[in-house]
Coordinates of N, CA and C in Angstrom, one line a residue:
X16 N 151.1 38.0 76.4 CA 151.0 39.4 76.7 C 150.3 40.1 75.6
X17 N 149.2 40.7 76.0 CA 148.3 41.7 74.7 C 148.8 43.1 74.8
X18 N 149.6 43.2 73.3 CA 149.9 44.7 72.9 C 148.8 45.8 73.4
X19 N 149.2 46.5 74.1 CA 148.5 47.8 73.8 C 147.7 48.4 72.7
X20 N 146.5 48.6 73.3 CA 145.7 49.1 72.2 C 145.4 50.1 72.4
X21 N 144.9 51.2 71.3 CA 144.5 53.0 70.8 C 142.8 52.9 71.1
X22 N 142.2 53.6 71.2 CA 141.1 53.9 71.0 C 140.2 53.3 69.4
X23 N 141.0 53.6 68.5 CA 140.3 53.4 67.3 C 141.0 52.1 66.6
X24 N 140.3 51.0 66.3 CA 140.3 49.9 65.3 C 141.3 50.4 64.3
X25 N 142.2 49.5 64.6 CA 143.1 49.4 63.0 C 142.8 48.2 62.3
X26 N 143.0 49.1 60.8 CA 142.9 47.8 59.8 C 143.7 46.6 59.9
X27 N 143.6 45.4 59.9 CA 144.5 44.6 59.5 C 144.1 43.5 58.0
X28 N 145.0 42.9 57.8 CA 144.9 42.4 56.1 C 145.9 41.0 56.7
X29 N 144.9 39.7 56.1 CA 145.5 38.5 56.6 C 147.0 38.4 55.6
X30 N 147.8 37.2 56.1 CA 148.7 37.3 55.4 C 148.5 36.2 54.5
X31 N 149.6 36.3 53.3 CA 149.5 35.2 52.4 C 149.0 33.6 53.0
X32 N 148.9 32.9 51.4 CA 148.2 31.5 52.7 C 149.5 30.5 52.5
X33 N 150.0 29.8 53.9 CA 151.0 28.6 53.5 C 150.3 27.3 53.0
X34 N 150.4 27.1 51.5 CA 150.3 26.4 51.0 C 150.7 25.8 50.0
X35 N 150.7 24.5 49.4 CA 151.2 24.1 48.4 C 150.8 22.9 48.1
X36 N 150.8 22.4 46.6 CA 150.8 21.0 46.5 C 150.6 20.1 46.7
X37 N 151.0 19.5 48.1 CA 151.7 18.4 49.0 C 150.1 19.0 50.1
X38 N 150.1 19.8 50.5 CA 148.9 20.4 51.6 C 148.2 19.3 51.0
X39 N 147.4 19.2 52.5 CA 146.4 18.0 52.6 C 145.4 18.5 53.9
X40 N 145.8 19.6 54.7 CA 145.0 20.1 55.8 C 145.7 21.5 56.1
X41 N 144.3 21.9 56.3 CA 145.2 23.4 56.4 C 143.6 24.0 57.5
X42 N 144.9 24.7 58.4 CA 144.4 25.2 59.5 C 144.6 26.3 59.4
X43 N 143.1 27.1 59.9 CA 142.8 28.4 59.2 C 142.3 29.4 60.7
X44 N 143.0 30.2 61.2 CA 142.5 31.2 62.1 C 141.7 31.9 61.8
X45 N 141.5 33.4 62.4 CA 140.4 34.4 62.3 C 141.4 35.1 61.3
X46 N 142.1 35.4 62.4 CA 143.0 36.8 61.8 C 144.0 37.0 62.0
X47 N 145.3 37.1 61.8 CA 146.6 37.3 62.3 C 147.2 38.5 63.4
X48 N 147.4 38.4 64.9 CA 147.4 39.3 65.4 C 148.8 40.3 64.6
X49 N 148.7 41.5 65.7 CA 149.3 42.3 65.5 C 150.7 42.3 65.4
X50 N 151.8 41.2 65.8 CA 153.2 41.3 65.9 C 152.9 39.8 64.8
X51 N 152.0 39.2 64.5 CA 152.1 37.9 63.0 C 152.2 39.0 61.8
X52 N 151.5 40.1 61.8 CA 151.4 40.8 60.8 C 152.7 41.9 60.5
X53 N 153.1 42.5 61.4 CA 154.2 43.1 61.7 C 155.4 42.2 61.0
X54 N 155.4 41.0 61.6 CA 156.8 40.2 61.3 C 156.2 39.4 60.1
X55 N 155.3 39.4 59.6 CA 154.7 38.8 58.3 C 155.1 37.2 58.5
X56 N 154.4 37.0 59.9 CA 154.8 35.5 60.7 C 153.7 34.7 60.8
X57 N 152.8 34.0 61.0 CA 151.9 33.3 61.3 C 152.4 32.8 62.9
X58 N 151.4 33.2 63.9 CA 151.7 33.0 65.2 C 153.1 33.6 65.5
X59 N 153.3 34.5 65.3 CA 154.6 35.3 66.1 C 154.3 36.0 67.0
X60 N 153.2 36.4 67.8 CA 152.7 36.5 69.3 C 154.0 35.5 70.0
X61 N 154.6 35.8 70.7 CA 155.5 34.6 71.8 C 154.8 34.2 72.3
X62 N 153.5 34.6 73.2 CA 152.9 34.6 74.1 C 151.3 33.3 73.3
X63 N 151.1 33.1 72.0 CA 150.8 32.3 71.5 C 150.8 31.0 71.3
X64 N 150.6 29.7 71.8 CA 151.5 28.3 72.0 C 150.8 27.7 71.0
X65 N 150.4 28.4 69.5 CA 150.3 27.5 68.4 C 151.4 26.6 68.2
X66 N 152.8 27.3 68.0 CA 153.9 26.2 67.6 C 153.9 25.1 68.3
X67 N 154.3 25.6 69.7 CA 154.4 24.4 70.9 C 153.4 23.4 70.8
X68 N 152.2 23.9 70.6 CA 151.5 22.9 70.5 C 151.8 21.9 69.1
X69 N 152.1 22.3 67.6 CA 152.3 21.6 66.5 C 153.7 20.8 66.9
X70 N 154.7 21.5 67.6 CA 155.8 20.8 67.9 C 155.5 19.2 68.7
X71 N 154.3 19.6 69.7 CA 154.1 18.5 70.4 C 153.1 17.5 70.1
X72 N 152.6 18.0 69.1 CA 151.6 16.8 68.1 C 152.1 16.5 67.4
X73 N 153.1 17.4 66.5 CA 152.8 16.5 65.1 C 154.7 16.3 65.3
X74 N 155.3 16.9 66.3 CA 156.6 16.4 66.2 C 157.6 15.7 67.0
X75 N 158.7 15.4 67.8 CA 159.4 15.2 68.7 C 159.2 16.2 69.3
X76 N 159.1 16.0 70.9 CA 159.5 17.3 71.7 C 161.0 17.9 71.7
X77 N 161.0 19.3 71.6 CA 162.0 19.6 71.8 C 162.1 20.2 73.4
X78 N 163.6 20.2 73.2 CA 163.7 20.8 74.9 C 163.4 22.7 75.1
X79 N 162.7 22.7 75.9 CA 162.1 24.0 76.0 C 162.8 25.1 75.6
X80 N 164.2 25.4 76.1 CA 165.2 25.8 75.6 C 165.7 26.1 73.9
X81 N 165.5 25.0 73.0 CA 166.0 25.3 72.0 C 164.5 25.8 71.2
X82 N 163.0 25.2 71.7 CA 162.2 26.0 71.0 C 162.4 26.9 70.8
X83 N 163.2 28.4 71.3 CA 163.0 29.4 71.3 C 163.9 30.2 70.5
X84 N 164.8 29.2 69.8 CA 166.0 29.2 68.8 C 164.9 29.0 67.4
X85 N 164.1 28.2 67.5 CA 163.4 28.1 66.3 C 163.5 28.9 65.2
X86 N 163.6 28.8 63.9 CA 163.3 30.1 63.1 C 162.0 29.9 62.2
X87 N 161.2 30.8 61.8 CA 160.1 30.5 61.1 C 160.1 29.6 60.1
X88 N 161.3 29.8 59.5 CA 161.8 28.8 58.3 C 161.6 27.0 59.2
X89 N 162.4 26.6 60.1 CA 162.1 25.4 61.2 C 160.3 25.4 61.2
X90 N 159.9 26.2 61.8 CA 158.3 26.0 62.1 C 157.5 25.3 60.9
X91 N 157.9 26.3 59.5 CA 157.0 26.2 58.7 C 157.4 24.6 58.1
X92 N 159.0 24.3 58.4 CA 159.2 22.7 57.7 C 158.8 21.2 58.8
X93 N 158.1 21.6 59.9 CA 157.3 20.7 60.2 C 156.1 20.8 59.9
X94 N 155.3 22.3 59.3 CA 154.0 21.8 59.0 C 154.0 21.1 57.7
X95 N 155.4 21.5 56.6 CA 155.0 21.4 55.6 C 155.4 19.6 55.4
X96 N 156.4 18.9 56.4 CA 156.2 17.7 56.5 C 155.5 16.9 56.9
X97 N 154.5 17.5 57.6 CA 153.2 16.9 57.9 C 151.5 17.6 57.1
X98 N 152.3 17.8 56.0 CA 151.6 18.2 54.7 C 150.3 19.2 55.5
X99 N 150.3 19.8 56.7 CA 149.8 21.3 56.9 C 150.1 22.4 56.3
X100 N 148.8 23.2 56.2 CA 148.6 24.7 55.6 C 148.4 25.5 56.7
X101 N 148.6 27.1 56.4 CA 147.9 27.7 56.9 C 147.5 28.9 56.5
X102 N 146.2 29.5 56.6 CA 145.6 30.6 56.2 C 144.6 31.1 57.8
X103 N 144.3 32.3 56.6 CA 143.1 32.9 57.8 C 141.5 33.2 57.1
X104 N 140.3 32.4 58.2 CA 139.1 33.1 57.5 C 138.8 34.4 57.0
X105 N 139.6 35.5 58.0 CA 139.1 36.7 57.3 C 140.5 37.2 56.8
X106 N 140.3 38.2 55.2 CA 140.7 38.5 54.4 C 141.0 39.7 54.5
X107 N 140.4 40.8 55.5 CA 140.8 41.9 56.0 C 139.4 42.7 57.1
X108 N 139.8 43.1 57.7 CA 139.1 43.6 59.4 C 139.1 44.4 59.4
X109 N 138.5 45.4 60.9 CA 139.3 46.2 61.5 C 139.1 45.7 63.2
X110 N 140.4 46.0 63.8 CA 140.4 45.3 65.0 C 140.9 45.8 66.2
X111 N 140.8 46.4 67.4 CA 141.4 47.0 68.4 C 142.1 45.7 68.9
X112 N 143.5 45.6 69.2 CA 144.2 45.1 70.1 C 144.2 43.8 68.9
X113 N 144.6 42.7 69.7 CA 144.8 41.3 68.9 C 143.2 40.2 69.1
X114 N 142.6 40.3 69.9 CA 141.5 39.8 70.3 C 140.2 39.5 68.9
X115 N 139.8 38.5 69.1 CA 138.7 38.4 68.0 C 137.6 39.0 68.4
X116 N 137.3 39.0 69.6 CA 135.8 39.8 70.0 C 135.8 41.0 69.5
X117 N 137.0 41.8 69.0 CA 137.0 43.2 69.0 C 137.2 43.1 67.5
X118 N 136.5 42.2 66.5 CA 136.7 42.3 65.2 C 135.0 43.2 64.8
X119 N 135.8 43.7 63.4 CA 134.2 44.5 63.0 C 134.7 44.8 61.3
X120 N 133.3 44.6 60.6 CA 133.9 45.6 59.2 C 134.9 43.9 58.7
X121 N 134.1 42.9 58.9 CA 134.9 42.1 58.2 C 134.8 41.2 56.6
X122 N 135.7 41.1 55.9 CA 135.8 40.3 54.8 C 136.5 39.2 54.9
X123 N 135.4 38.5 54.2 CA 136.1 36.7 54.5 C 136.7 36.2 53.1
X124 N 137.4 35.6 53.4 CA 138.5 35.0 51.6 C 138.1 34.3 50.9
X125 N 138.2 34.1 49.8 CA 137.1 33.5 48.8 C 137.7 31.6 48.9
X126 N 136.9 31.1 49.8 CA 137.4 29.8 49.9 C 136.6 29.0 48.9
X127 N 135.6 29.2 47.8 CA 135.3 28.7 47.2 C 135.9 28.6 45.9
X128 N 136.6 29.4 45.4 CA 137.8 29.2 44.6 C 139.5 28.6 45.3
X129 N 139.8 28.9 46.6 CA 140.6 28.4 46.9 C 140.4 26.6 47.0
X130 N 139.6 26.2 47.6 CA 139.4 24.7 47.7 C 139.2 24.1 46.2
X131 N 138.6 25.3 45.2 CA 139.1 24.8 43.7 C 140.7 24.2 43.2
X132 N 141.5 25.5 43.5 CA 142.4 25.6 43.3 C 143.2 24.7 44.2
X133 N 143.0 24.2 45.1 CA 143.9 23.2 46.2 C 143.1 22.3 46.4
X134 N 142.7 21.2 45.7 CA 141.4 20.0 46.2 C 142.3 18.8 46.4
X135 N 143.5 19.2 46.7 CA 143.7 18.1 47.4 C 144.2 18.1 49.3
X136 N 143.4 19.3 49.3 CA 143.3 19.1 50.9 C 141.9 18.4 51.3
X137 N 141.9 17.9 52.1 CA 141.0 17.4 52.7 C 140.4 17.4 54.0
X138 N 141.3 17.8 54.8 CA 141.0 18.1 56.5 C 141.0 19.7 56.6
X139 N 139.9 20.2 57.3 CA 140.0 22.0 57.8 C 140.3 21.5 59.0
X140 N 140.5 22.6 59.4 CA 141.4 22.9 60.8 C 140.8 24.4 61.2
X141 N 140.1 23.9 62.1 CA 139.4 25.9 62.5 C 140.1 26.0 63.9
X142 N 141.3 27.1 63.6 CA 141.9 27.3 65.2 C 140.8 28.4 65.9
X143 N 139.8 28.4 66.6 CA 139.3 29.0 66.9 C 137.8 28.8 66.5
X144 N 137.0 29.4 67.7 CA 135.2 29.1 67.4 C 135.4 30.3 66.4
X145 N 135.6 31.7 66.4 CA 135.6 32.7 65.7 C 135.8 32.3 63.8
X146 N 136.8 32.1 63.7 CA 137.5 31.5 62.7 C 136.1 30.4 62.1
X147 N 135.4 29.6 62.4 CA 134.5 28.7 61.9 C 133.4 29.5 61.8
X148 N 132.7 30.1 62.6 CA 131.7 31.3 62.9 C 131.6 32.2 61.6
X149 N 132.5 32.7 61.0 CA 132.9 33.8 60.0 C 133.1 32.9 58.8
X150 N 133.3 31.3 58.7 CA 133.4 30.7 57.5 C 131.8 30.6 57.7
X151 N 131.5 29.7 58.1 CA 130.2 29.8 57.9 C 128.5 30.6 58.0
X152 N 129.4 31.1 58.1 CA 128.8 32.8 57.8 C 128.2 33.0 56.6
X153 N 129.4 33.0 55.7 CA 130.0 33.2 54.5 C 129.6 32.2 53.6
X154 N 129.7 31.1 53.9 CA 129.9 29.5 53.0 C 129.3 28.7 53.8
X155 N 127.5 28.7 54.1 CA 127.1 27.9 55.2 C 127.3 26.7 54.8
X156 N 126.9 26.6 53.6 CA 127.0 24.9 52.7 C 128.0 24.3 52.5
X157 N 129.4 24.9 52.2 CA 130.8 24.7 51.7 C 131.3 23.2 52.2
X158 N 130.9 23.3 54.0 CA 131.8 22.0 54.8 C 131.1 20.9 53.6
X159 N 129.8 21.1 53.2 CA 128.9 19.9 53.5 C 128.8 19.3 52.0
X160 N 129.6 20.4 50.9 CA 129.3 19.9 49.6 C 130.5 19.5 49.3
X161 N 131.7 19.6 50.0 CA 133.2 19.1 49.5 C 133.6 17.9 50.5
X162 N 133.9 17.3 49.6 CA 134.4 15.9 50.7 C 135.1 15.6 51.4
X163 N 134.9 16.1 52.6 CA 136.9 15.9 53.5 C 136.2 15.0 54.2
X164 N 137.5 14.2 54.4 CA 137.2 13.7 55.1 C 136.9 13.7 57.4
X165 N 137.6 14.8 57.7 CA 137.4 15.1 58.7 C 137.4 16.6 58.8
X166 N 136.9 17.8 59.6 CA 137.1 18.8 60.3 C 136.6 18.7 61.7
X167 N 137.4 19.8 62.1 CA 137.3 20.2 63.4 C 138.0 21.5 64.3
X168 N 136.9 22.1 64.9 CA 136.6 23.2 65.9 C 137.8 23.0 66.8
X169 N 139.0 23.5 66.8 CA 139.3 23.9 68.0 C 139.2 25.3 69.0
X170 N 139.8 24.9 70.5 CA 139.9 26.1 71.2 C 140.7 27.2 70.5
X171 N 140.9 28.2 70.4 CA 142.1 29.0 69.6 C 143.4 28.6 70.4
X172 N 144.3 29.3 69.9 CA 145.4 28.6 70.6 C 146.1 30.0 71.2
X173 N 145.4 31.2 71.3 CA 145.7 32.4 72.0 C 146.0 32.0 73.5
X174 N 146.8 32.7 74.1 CA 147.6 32.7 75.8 C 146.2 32.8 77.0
X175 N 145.3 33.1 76.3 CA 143.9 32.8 77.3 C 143.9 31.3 77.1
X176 N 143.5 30.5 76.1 CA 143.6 29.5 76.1 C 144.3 28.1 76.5
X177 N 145.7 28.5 76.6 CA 147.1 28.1 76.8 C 146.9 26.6 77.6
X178 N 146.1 26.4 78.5 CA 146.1 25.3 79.5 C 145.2 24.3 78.9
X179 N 143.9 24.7 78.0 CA 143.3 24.0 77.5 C 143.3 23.4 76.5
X180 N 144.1 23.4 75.3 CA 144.2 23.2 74.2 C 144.9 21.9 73.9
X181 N 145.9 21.9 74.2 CA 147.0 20.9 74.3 C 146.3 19.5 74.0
X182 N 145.1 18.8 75.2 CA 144.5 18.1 75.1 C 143.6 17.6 73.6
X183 N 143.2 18.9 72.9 CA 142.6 19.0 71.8 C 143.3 18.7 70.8
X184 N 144.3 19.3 70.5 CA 145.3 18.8 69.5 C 145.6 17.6 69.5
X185 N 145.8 16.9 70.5 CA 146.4 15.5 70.3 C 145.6 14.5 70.1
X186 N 143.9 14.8 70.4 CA 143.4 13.9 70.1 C 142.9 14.4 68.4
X187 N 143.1 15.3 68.1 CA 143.1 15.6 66.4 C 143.8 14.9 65.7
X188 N 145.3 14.9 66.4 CA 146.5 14.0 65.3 C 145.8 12.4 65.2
X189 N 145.2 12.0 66.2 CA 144.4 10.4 66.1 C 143.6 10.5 65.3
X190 N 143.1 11.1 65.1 CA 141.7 11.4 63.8 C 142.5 11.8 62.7
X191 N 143.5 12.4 62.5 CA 144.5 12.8 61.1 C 144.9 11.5 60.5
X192 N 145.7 10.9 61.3 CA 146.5 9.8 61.1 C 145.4 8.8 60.5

């Protein structure tokens, strides 16, 4: 379901990045919509099936039922046991509604000090064409002069997408592993 939007772009400001140490891949969105930023959540849109989908790649299925018991705290301890990050390409916007087409006025995050400061990740993760678009924008060279061993473009995992994606993920976890 897409929040209601005003006439005029509001600012938004990504949120901190989940990461640590142990990170080895970190998957990076555009921008955090409006109820992630609110609840200072990554994917707290309900209407969003990033989790569902990480639940169904990289974990046991749960029964549809108790996903929804989940607490952020749960979400963030299967990425962090499957040694996933996450961040966002852009660093602050302005944006009507939650949509990436409706981004403008953007600044992207200094990933060339961050991949300093965290070289031991190795896999990007672009949830979204937008999200890769905006890095490479910014850092055309970046993919091509650090050594990972894999990246990859996904569909976003926004509720337009919802039917398509699923597929994409799981053939990522084969290329992870």
């Amino acid at each position: 379901m897409d929040i209601p939007e005003d006439n005029n772009a509001g600012q938004c400001n990504c949120l901190e990045p989940i990461v640590d140490f142990d990170t080895q891949i970190i998957i990076l969105g555009t921008m955090p919509g409006i109820a992630s930023i609110e609840k200072e959540e990554y994917y707290a849109n309900e209407d969003n099936v990033f989790w569902d989908i990480i639940y169904r790649v990289f974990n046991p299925p749960l029964p549809a039922d108790r996903q929804i018991l989940l607490s952020y705290r749960e979400k963030l301890q299967v990425l962090k046991t499957n040694r996933i990050g996450l961040w966002d390409t852009l660093s602050a916007c302005n944006r009507k509604g939650n949509q990436d087409h409706r981004i403008s006025g953007e600044k992207i995050n200094d990933f060339e000090r961050f991949f300093s400061e965290h070289n031991q990740i190795h896999t990007i993760i672009f949830n979204g064409k937008k999200s890769l678009d905006y890095f490479r924008g910014k850092y055309p060279n970046l993919l091509k002069t650090i050594n990972y061993r894999v990246w990859y473009s996904t569909s976003s995992s926004s509720p337009i997408n919802a039917f398509y994606i699923l597929y994409q993920w799981s053939e990522l976890k084969t290329l992870l592993m």
